[in-house]
Coordinates of C-alpha atoms and ligand atoms in Angstrom, one line a residue:
M1 CA 0.0 0.0 0.0
T2 CA 1.3 3.4 -0.9
N3 CA 1.5 6.2 1.6
A4 CA 1.0 8.9 -1.0
P5 CA -1.7 11.4 0.1
V6 CA -5.2 11.5 -1.4
I7 CA -6.9 14.8 -2.1
I8 CA -10.6 15.4 -1.4
W9 CA -11.7 18.5 -3.3
F10 CA -14.6 20.2 -1.6
R11 CA -17.0 22.3 -3.7
R12 CA -20.6 22.8 -2.7
D13 CA -20.4 19.8 -0.2
L14 CA -19.0 21.5 2.9
R15 CA -19.6 18.7 5.4
V16 CA -18.0 15.7 6.9
E17 CA -21.2 13.8 7.6
D18 CA -22.6 11.7 4.7
N19 CA -19.9 12.9 2.3
P20 CA -19.3 10.1 -0.2
A21 CA -16.1 11.6 -1.6
L22 CA -14.6 12.2 1.9
A23 CA -15.6 8.8 3.1
A24 CA -13.9 7.2 0.0
A25 CA -10.7 9.3 0.6
H26 CA -10.7 8.1 4.3
E27 CA -11.3 4.5 3.3
T28 CA -8.0 4.4 1.3
K29 CA -6.3 4.7 4.7
Q30 CA -3.7 7.0 3.0
P31 CA -3.1 10.5 4.3
V32 CA -6.0 12.8 3.4
I33 CA -5.6 16.4 2.2
P34 CA -8.9 18.3 2.3
L35 CA -8.9 21.1 -0.2
F36 CA -11.3 24.0 -1.0
I37 CA -10.5 26.3 -4.0
L38 CA -12.1 29.7 -4.3
E39 CA -12.5 29.4 -8.0
S40 CA -12.2 32.5 -10.2
E41 CA -14.0 30.6 -13.1
S42 CA -17.0 28.5 -12.4
D43 CA -20.7 28.4 -13.1
S44 CA -21.3 29.1 -9.5
V45 CA -18.9 31.9 -8.5
P46 CA -20.7 33.2 -5.4
G47 CA -22.4 36.5 -5.2
A48 CA -21.9 38.9 -2.3
A49 CA -24.3 37.4 0.2
S50 CA -23.2 33.9 -0.6
R51 CA -19.6 35.0 -0.1
W52 CA -20.6 36.0 3.4
W53 CA -22.1 32.6 4.0
L54 CA -19.1 30.8 2.5
H55 CA -16.7 32.6 4.9
H56 CA -18.6 31.2 7.9
A57 CA -19.2 27.8 6.3
L58 CA -15.4 27.4 5.7
A59 CA -14.6 28.5 9.2
A60 CA -17.1 25.8 10.5
L61 CA -15.5 23.2 8.2
E62 CA -12.0 24.1 9.4
T63 CA -13.1 23.3 12.9
R64 CA -14.6 20.0 11.8
F65 CA -11.2 19.0 10.4
A66 CA -9.3 20.4 13.4
D67 CA -11.5 18.1 15.6
R68 CA -10.3 15.2 13.5
G69 CA -6.6 16.1 13.8
S70 CA -6.6 17.4 10.3
R71 CA -6.7 20.6 8.3
L72 CA -8.5 22.3 5.4
I73 CA -6.3 23.7 2.7
L74 CA -7.6 26.8 1.0
R75 CA -6.4 28.1 -2.4
T76 CA -7.7 30.6 -4.9
G77 CA -7.7 30.7 -8.7
P78 CA -8.7 28.5 -11.6
A79 CA -9.1 24.8 -10.5
S80 CA -7.5 23.7 -13.8
D81 CA -4.2 25.1 -12.5
I82 CA -4.5 24.8 -8.8
L83 CA -5.5 21.1 -8.5
P84 CA -2.8 19.6 -10.8
D85 CA -0.2 21.9 -9.1
L86 CA -1.2 20.6 -5.7
V87 CA -1.1 17.0 -6.9
K88 CA 2.5 17.5 -8.1
E89 CA 3.5 19.4 -4.9
T90 CA 2.1 16.7 -2.6
G91 CA 2.7 13.6 -4.7
A92 CA -1.0 12.7 -4.3
S93 CA -2.0 9.5 -6.0
Q94 CA -5.8 9.9 -5.9
V95 CA -8.3 12.7 -6.1
F96 CA -11.9 12.5 -5.0
W97 CA -14.8 14.9 -5.4
N98 CA -18.6 15.0 -5.4
R99 CA -20.1 15.8 -8.8
R100 CA -21.5 19.2 -9.9
Y101 CA -23.8 19.9 -12.8
G102 CA -23.2 23.3 -14.4
A103 CA -22.1 22.8 -18.0
G104 CA -18.8 24.8 -17.5
D105 CA -18.1 23.0 -14.3
I106 CA -18.7 19.6 -15.9
E107 CA -16.2 20.6 -18.6
T108 CA -13.6 21.7 -16.1
D109 CA -14.0 18.5 -14.1
K110 CA -13.8 16.3 -17.2
A111 CA -10.7 18.0 -18.4
L112 CA -9.1 17.7 -15.0
K113 CA -10.0 14.0 -14.8
T114 CA -8.2 13.5 -18.2
T115 CA -5.1 15.5 -17.2
L116 CA -4.7 13.8 -13.9
T117 CA -5.4 10.3 -15.2
D118 CA -2.9 10.8 -18.0
D119 CA -0.4 11.6 -15.2
G120 CA -1.2 8.4 -13.5
V121 CA -3.4 9.9 -10.7
S122 CA -6.7 8.2 -10.2
V123 CA -9.8 10.4 -10.0
E124 CA -13.2 9.3 -8.6
S125 CA -16.4 11.3 -8.4
F126 CA -19.6 10.6 -6.4
N127 CA -23.2 11.8 -6.0
G128 CA -23.1 13.9 -2.8
T129 CA -25.6 16.6 -3.8
L130 CA -28.8 15.2 -5.2
V131 CA -31.4 12.6 -4.2
C132 CA -30.9 11.0 -7.7
E133 CA -28.5 12.0 -10.5
P134 CA -30.1 13.8 -13.4
W135 CA -29.5 10.9 -15.8
E136 CA -31.0 8.3 -13.4
T137 CA -34.6 9.5 -13.6
K138 CA -36.1 8.7 -17.0
T139 CA -39.6 8.8 -18.5
G140 CA -41.1 5.6 -19.8
S141 CA -39.8 6.3 -23.3
G142 CA -36.2 6.9 -22.0
G143 CA -36.2 10.7 -22.1
F144 CA -35.9 13.2 -19.3
Y145 CA -38.9 14.7 -17.4
K146 CA -40.0 18.2 -18.3
V147 CA -43.0 18.0 -15.9
Y148 CA -42.6 17.9 -12.2
T149 CA -45.4 15.7 -10.9
P150 CA -44.3 12.5 -12.7
F151 CA -40.7 13.3 -11.9
W152 CA -41.6 13.4 -8.2
K153 CA -43.7 10.2 -8.4
S154 CA -40.8 8.4 -10.0
I155 CA -38.3 9.5 -7.3
K156 CA -40.8 8.8 -4.6
A157 CA -41.3 5.3 -5.8
K158 CA -37.7 4.4 -6.2
G159 CA -36.3 6.4 -3.3
P160 CA -32.8 8.0 -3.2
S161 CA -30.2 6.5 -5.4
R162 CA -27.7 6.0 -2.5
K163 CA -29.3 3.6 -0.1
E164 CA -27.3 4.5 2.9
Q165 CA -25.3 7.4 4.2
A166 CA -21.6 7.6 3.8
T167 CA -19.6 7.0 7.0
R168 CA -18.3 10.0 8.8
P169 CA -14.6 9.8 9.5
D170 CA -13.8 10.6 13.1
K171 CA -10.0 10.8 12.7
L172 CA -8.1 11.4 9.4
A173 CA -4.7 10.2 8.5
V174 CA -2.5 13.3 7.8
P175 CA 0.4 13.9 5.4
D176 CA 4.0 14.2 6.7
T177 CA 4.0 17.8 5.5
W178 CA 1.1 20.0 4.9
P179 CA 1.0 22.1 1.7
D180 CA 0.6 25.8 2.2
S181 CA -2.9 27.2 2.7
T182 CA -4.2 30.7 2.2
A183 CA -5.7 32.1 5.4
L184 CA -9.5 32.3 5.4
A185 CA -9.4 36.0 6.1
A186 CA -7.2 36.5 3.0
L187 CA -10.0 35.1 0.8
D188 CA -11.7 38.5 1.5
L189 CA -15.2 37.0 1.5
L190 CA -16.7 39.4 4.1
P191 CA -18.2 42.8 3.4
T192 CA -16.4 45.7 5.2
K193 CA -17.4 49.2 4.2
P194 CA -20.4 49.1 4.6
D195 CA -20.9 45.9 6.5
W196 CA -24.4 45.3 5.1
A197 CA -24.3 41.8 6.6
A198 CA -24.5 43.2 10.1
K199 CA -28.3 43.1 9.8
F200 CA -28.4 39.4 8.8
P201 CA -30.3 37.3 11.3
D202 CA -28.9 34.5 13.4
W203 CA -27.9 32.2 10.6
E204 CA -25.5 29.5 11.7
P205 CA -23.6 28.4 8.6
G206 CA -22.1 24.9 8.9
E207 CA -23.2 21.4 9.5
K208 CA -24.2 22.0 13.1
G209 CA -26.5 24.9 12.1
A210 CA -28.0 22.7 9.3
R211 CA -28.8 19.9 11.6
A212 CA -30.3 22.3 14.1
K213 CA -32.6 23.8 11.4
L214 CA -33.8 20.4 10.3
R215 CA -34.4 19.3 13.9
A216 CA -36.3 22.5 14.7
F217 CA -38.4 22.1 11.6
L218 CA -39.2 18.4 12.2
D219 CA -40.1 19.2 15.9
G220 CA -42.9 21.6 14.9
P221 CA -43.5 23.4 11.6
V222 CA -43.5 20.3 9.4
N223 CA -46.8 19.3 10.8
G224 CA -48.5 22.4 9.3
Y225 CA -46.2 22.7 6.3
D226 CA -48.7 22.2 3.5
D227 CA -50.7 25.3 4.5
D228 CA -48.2 27.4 6.4
R229 CA -45.4 27.2 3.8
N230 CA -47.3 29.8 1.8
R231 CA -47.4 32.3 4.7
P232 CA -44.5 34.7 4.8
D233 CA -45.7 36.0 8.2
I234 CA -45.2 32.6 9.8
E235 CA -42.0 30.5 10.2
G236 CA -43.6 27.6 8.4
T237 CA -40.7 26.4 6.2
S238 CA -37.3 24.8 7.1
R239 CA -34.9 27.6 6.1
L240 CA -32.5 24.8 5.1
S241 CA -31.9 26.4 1.6
P242 CA -28.5 28.0 2.3
H243 CA -27.3 24.9 4.1
L244 CA -28.4 22.8 1.0
A245 CA -26.9 25.3 -1.4
W246 CA -23.5 24.9 0.3
G247 CA -23.9 21.1 0.9
E248 CA -23.7 21.4 4.7
I249 CA -26.5 18.8 4.8
S250 CA -27.3 16.2 2.1
P251 CA -30.7 15.6 0.7
L252 CA -30.2 12.0 1.8
Q253 CA -29.7 13.1 5.4
I254 CA -32.9 15.1 5.1
W255 CA -34.8 12.3 3.5
E256 CA -33.8 9.7 6.1
T257 CA -34.3 11.9 9.1
T258 CA -37.7 12.9 7.9
K259 CA -38.7 9.3 7.2
D260 CA -37.4 8.3 10.7
A261 CA -39.6 11.0 12.3
V262 CA -42.6 9.6 10.4
A263 CA -41.8 6.1 11.5
R264 CA -41.6 7.3 15.2
G265 CA -45.0 8.9 14.7
S266 CA -43.9 12.5 15.5
V267 CA -44.4 13.7 11.9
N268 CA -47.5 13.3 9.8
D269 CA -46.9 11.2 6.7
D270 CA -48.6 13.6 4.2
E271 CA -46.8 16.7 5.6
A272 CA -43.5 14.8 5.3
D273 CA -44.3 13.9 1.8
K274 CA -45.1 17.5 0.9
F275 CA -41.8 18.6 2.4
L276 CA -39.8 15.9 0.6
S277 CA -41.5 16.8 -2.6
E278 CA -40.2 20.4 -2.2
V279 CA -36.7 19.0 -1.5
V280 CA -37.1 17.0 -4.8
W281 CA -38.0 20.3 -6.7
R282 CA -34.3 21.0 -6.2
D283 CA -33.5 17.7 -8.0
F284 CA -35.9 18.7 -10.7
A285 CA -34.1 22.0 -11.1
Y286 CA -30.8 20.2 -11.5
N287 CA -32.4 17.8 -14.0
L288 CA -33.3 20.9 -16.0
L289 CA -29.9 22.5 -15.6
Y290 CA -28.2 19.3 -16.8
H291 CA -30.5 19.0 -19.9
Y292 CA -30.7 22.7 -20.6
P293 CA -27.1 23.9 -19.9
D294 CA -27.9 27.5 -20.9
I295 CA -30.8 27.8 -18.4
R296 CA -29.3 30.8 -16.7
D297 CA -29.4 33.0 -19.8
E298 CA -31.6 31.4 -22.4
P299 CA -35.4 30.7 -22.1
I300 CA -36.2 27.0 -22.3
K301 CA -39.2 28.0 -24.5
P302 CA -37.2 29.7 -27.4
E303 CA -40.0 32.0 -28.5
F304 CA -39.4 34.1 -25.3
A305 CA -36.1 35.2 -26.7
D306 CA -38.2 37.7 -28.8
F307 CA -40.3 39.0 -25.9
P308 CA -40.6 42.9 -26.2
W309 CA -39.0 43.6 -22.8
D310 CA -38.7 47.1 -21.4
D311 CA -35.3 48.5 -20.2
D312 CA -36.4 50.9 -17.5
R313 CA -33.4 51.2 -15.2
D314 CA -35.2 53.4 -12.7
A315 CA -37.9 50.8 -12.3
L316 CA -35.3 48.1 -11.9
T317 CA -33.6 50.1 -9.1
A318 CA -37.0 50.8 -7.4
W319 CA -37.6 47.0 -7.4
Q320 CA -34.2 46.2 -6.1
K321 CA -34.5 48.7 -3.3
G322 CA -38.0 47.8 -2.3
Q323 CA -39.5 51.2 -3.4
T324 CA -42.2 50.1 -5.9
G325 CA -45.1 51.3 -3.8
Y326 CA -46.6 47.8 -3.6
P327 CA -46.1 46.8 0.0
I328 CA -45.8 43.0 -0.4
V329 CA -43.2 43.5 -3.2
D330 CA -41.2 46.0 -1.2
A331 CA -41.3 43.9 2.0
G332 CA -39.9 40.9 0.0
M333 CA -37.2 42.9 -1.6
R334 CA -36.1 44.4 1.7
Q335 CA -36.3 41.0 3.4
L336 CA -33.9 39.8 0.7
Y337 CA -31.5 42.7 1.2
D338 CA -31.6 42.8 5.0
T339 CA -31.5 39.0 5.7
G340 CA -30.0 37.4 2.6
W341 CA -33.2 35.2 2.2
M342 CA -36.7 35.7 1.0
H343 CA -39.8 33.6 1.6
N344 CA -40.8 31.4 -1.4
R345 CA -44.3 32.8 -1.9
V346 CA -42.8 36.3 -1.9
R347 CA -40.0 35.3 -4.3
M348 CA -42.8 34.3 -6.7
I349 CA -44.7 37.6 -6.2
T350 CA -41.6 39.8 -6.5
A351 CA -40.4 37.9 -9.6
S352 CA -43.8 38.2 -11.2
F353 CA -43.8 41.9 -10.5
L354 CA -40.4 42.5 -12.2
I355 CA -41.3 40.4 -15.2
K356 CA -44.9 41.1 -15.7
D357 CA -45.6 44.5 -14.1
L358 CA -42.3 46.2 -15.0
I359 CA -41.7 44.0 -18.2
I360 CA -38.0 43.7 -17.3
P361 CA -36.2 40.6 -18.4
W362 CA -36.2 37.8 -15.9
Q363 CA -32.4 37.5 -16.3
E364 CA -32.0 40.8 -14.5
G365 CA -33.9 39.4 -11.5
E366 CA -32.0 36.2 -11.6
R367 CA -28.7 38.2 -11.3
W368 CA -30.0 40.4 -8.4
F369 CA -31.2 37.3 -6.5
W370 CA -27.8 35.6 -7.2
D371 CA -26.0 38.5 -5.6
C372 CA -28.3 39.0 -2.6
L373 CA -29.3 35.4 -1.6
V374 CA -27.3 33.4 0.9
D375 CA -29.0 30.4 -0.7
A376 CA -28.2 31.4 -4.3
D377 CA -28.2 28.2 -6.2
L378 CA -27.4 27.9 -9.9
A379 CA -30.2 25.4 -10.7
N380 CA -32.9 26.5 -8.3
N381 CA -32.5 30.2 -9.0
A382 CA -32.5 29.9 -12.8
A383 CA -35.2 27.3 -13.0
S384 CA -37.5 29.3 -10.6
W385 CA -37.0 32.5 -12.6
Q386 CA -37.9 30.7 -15.8
W387 CA -40.9 29.1 -14.0
V388 CA -42.3 32.5 -13.0
A389 CA -41.5 34.0 -16.4
G390 CA -43.5 31.3 -18.0
C391 CA -40.7 30.3 -20.3
G392 CA -39.4 27.3 -18.4
A393 CA -40.2 23.6 -18.4
D394 CA -43.4 22.9 -16.5
A395 CA -43.7 26.7 -15.9
A396 CA -46.7 28.7 -14.8
P397 CA -48.3 30.0 -17.9
Y398 CA -47.2 33.5 -18.9
F399 CA -50.7 34.8 -18.6
R400 CA -50.8 33.8 -14.9
I401 CA -49.9 37.2 -13.5
F402 CA -49.8 37.6 -9.8
N403 CA -51.8 40.5 -8.4
P404 CA -49.6 42.0 -5.7
V405 CA -52.6 43.3 -3.7
S406 CA -54.7 40.1 -3.6
Q407 CA -51.5 38.0 -3.0
G408 CA -50.6 40.2 -0.1
E409 CA -54.1 40.0 1.4
K410 CA -54.3 36.2 1.0
F411 CA -50.9 35.2 2.3
D412 CA -50.1 38.0 4.7
P413 CA -53.7 38.5 6.0
Q414 CA -52.9 40.6 9.0
G415 CA -50.1 42.6 7.2
D416 CA -47.5 41.5 9.8
Y417 CA -44.9 40.6 7.2
V418 CA -45.2 44.0 5.6
R419 CA -45.1 45.7 9.0
T420 CA -41.8 43.9 9.7
Y421 CA -40.0 44.9 6.6
V422 CA -41.7 48.2 5.6
P423 CA -41.9 49.9 9.0
E424 CA -43.1 53.2 7.6
L425 CA -46.5 51.4 6.9
A426 CA -46.6 49.7 10.3
A427 CA -49.4 51.8 11.7
L428 CA -51.8 51.2 8.8
P429 CA -54.8 49.0 9.6
K430 CA -54.8 45.6 7.8
K431 CA -57.6 46.7 5.5
H432 CA -55.3 49.2 3.9
I433 CA -51.8 47.9 4.4
H434 CA -51.6 46.1 1.0
K435 CA -53.0 49.1 -0.9
P436 CA -52.2 52.3 0.9
W437 CA -53.1 54.4 -2.1
E438 CA -56.8 53.5 -1.5
A439 CA -56.8 54.5 2.1
P440 CA -58.7 57.6 3.1
D441 CA -56.5 60.7 3.8
A442 CA -57.4 60.7 7.5
I443 CA -56.3 57.1 8.0
L444 CA -53.0 57.8 6.2
Q445 CA -52.5 60.8 8.3
E446 CA -53.2 59.0 11.5
A447 CA -50.7 56.2 10.5
G448 CA -48.0 58.9 9.7
V449 CA -48.0 57.9 6.0
T450 CA -47.6 60.5 3.2
L451 CA -47.6 58.8 -0.1
G452 CA -44.9 60.0 -2.4
E453 CA -42.9 61.2 0.7
T454 CA -42.7 58.6 3.5
Y455 CA -43.6 55.8 1.2
P456 CA -43.7 55.7 -2.7
K457 CA -46.9 55.8 -4.8
P458 CA -47.2 52.7 -7.0
I459 CA -44.6 53.0 -9.8
V460 CA -47.0 51.3 -12.2
D461 CA -50.7 50.7 -12.4
H462 CA -51.1 46.9 -12.0
G463 CA -54.1 46.7 -14.3
E464 CA -52.4 48.7 -17.1
A465 CA -49.1 46.8 -16.7
R466 CA -51.0 43.5 -16.9
K467 CA -52.5 44.5 -20.3
L468 CA -49.1 45.5 -21.6
A469 CA -47.6 42.2 -20.5
L470 CA -50.3 40.2 -22.2
A471 CA -49.9 42.2 -25.4
G472 CA -46.2 41.4 -25.3
Y473 CA -47.1 37.7 -24.9
D474 CA -49.5 37.9 -27.8
Q475 CA -46.6 39.1 -30.0
I476 CA -44.5 36.0 -29.4
R477 CA -46.9 33.2 -28.7
N478 CA -47.9 32.5 -32.3
K479 CA -44.4 32.6 -33.6
Ligands
FAD1 P1 -38.6 24.7 2.3 O1 -40.0 24.9 2.0 O2 -38.3 24.3 3.7 O3 -38.0 23.6 1.3 C1 -36.9 22.7 1.7 C2 -35.9 22.7 0.5 O4 -36.5 22.3 -0.7 C3 -35.4 24.1 0.3 O5 -34.4 24.5 1.2 C4 -34.9 24.0 -1.2 O6 -33.6 23.4 -1.2 C5 -35.9 23.0 -1.8 N1 -37.0 23.8 -2.4 C6 -38.1 24.3 -1.9 N2 -38.8 24.9 -2.9 C7 -38.1 24.8 -4.0 C8 -38.3 25.3 -5.3 N3 -39.5 25.9 -5.7 N4 -37.4 25.0 -6.3 C9 -36.3 24.3 -5.9 N5 -36.0 23.9 -4.7 C10 -36.9 24.1 -3.7 N6 -34.0 28.2 -3.9 C11 -32.7 28.1 -3.6 O7 -32.3 27.2 -2.9 N7 -31.8 28.9 -4.2 C12 -32.2 29.9 -5.1 O8 -31.3 30.7 -5.6 C13 -33.6 30.1 -5.3 N8 -34.0 31.1 -6.1 C14 -35.4 31.3 -6.3 C15 -35.8 32.3 -7.2 C16 -37.2 32.5 -7.4 C17 -37.7 33.6 -8.3 C18 -38.1 31.6 -6.8 C19 -39.6 31.8 -7.0 C20 -37.7 30.6 -6.0 C21 -36.3 30.4 -5.7 N9 -35.9 29.3 -4.9 C22 -34.5 29.2 -4.7 C23 -36.8 28.3 -4.4 C24 -37.4 28.5 -3.0 O9 -37.9 29.8 -2.9 C25 -36.4 28.3 -1.9 O10 -35.7 27.1 -2.0 C26 -37.1 28.3 -0.5 O11 -37.8 29.5 -0.3 C27 -36.1 28.1 0.6 O12 -36.7 28.1 1.8 P2 -36.8 26.9 2.8 O13 -35.4 26.2 2.8 O14 -37.4 27.3 4.0 O15 -37.7 25.9 1.9

């Protein structure tokens, strides 16, 4: 047996539990070098909020390795240079990683595999990210699913492709000499002037935080999930998304822990099913990314490339800053900026508003979310934007245009969500909080609201905007 080290290259799988690539590296019994590269070229170069998360996630992972008598090596630059250099420097004989699915990343990984294999280094990759690999779930005729419900039914019937979790190493063999590592602080991932992340809530990046979120969810909210998950004023969802986006918990861990809770009788079977079906939406998004590699830029329905979009930069800025004059939209956009996260229902409302009220291309929204979300995820973000825009696979039809007032009244019935993020409207009674422009002067005055001064008047008339959007759709739909 050789004593040459093996490298485990971490990407968006920042955990030691149920990590198939790490487990395989450990099983070689050779010294293990854990590596993370802050890549300058990748499909998933993190935006600002995700960089904040990444800093803390790497700090947590460093501790996990220190606890195991080991270290995490940090490097920056293109993986195509860094990895072969590190292999040469350390004399590593094997490299392990969990797979990723962006077209550019697949290409990078394939090229690396060829280069390293040609040099006599063995490379092995694993599924550490999805319930099932995109190529494993096929329709009856052997194609891939473009509609969600049969995709979910197929995965539900066969279960996760890995039948058991990978073993967590409790101690790792270490090399005689450690290669140099860049200090975490030198990666410069945190904002400084201004420190906009100071307002972020008590997120706990890392595996411990991920497990705590899952436990807290399964101990309570899951049993009302089917209804409450649509209510932004209630903590009715798991908030696991940033942990999943960075691979601090695997979908298999979520699947098995949820099923165990059902078996113990503490979680209702139907609610668990609903929750797992949402987790599998993530697989569906990766299935789309894999089969439509340009999903971030190009509409899956090609006719949408000719949509007569508007290019109103002021309107875009008003949307980004939560100054549209529509309270539920503004609350969502401010929640996003202030906390790095936004409730799913409000993501749909704000996205629909950008695309169908402001007639601004969905790609602009995708980019802004990418920069502001701590859970920014290549597949989920792009597939969801295309879904709302009506140009994706299994998308909501374009003519389904969310009414920001009735959506607010239905899903934030007391107006508490708006009051939290749009404090200048906090004193308005619930009857008027989602449409302050219809409130009588006396009520506005009593609530300290002066439209156009303390809070904007609506930047568009929803009814008129809707007609324009539908006219645009008419132009392309018969092409
Ligand atoms: P829960 O309801 O507790 O769901 C559990 C997990 O299932 C989530 O963490 C997520 O990983 C997955 N999931 C749930 N809903 C979806 C969905 N519709 N599509 C794909 N996966 C889902 N999610 C991201 O993780 N990253 C993104 O960048 C992202 N961008 C989005 C952009 C838009 C315009 C929209 C409408 C949705 C987007 N979503 C994105 C999906 C969804 O809003 C979030 O996953 C969800 O709000 C996360 O909250 P949670 O963890 O409490 O979800």
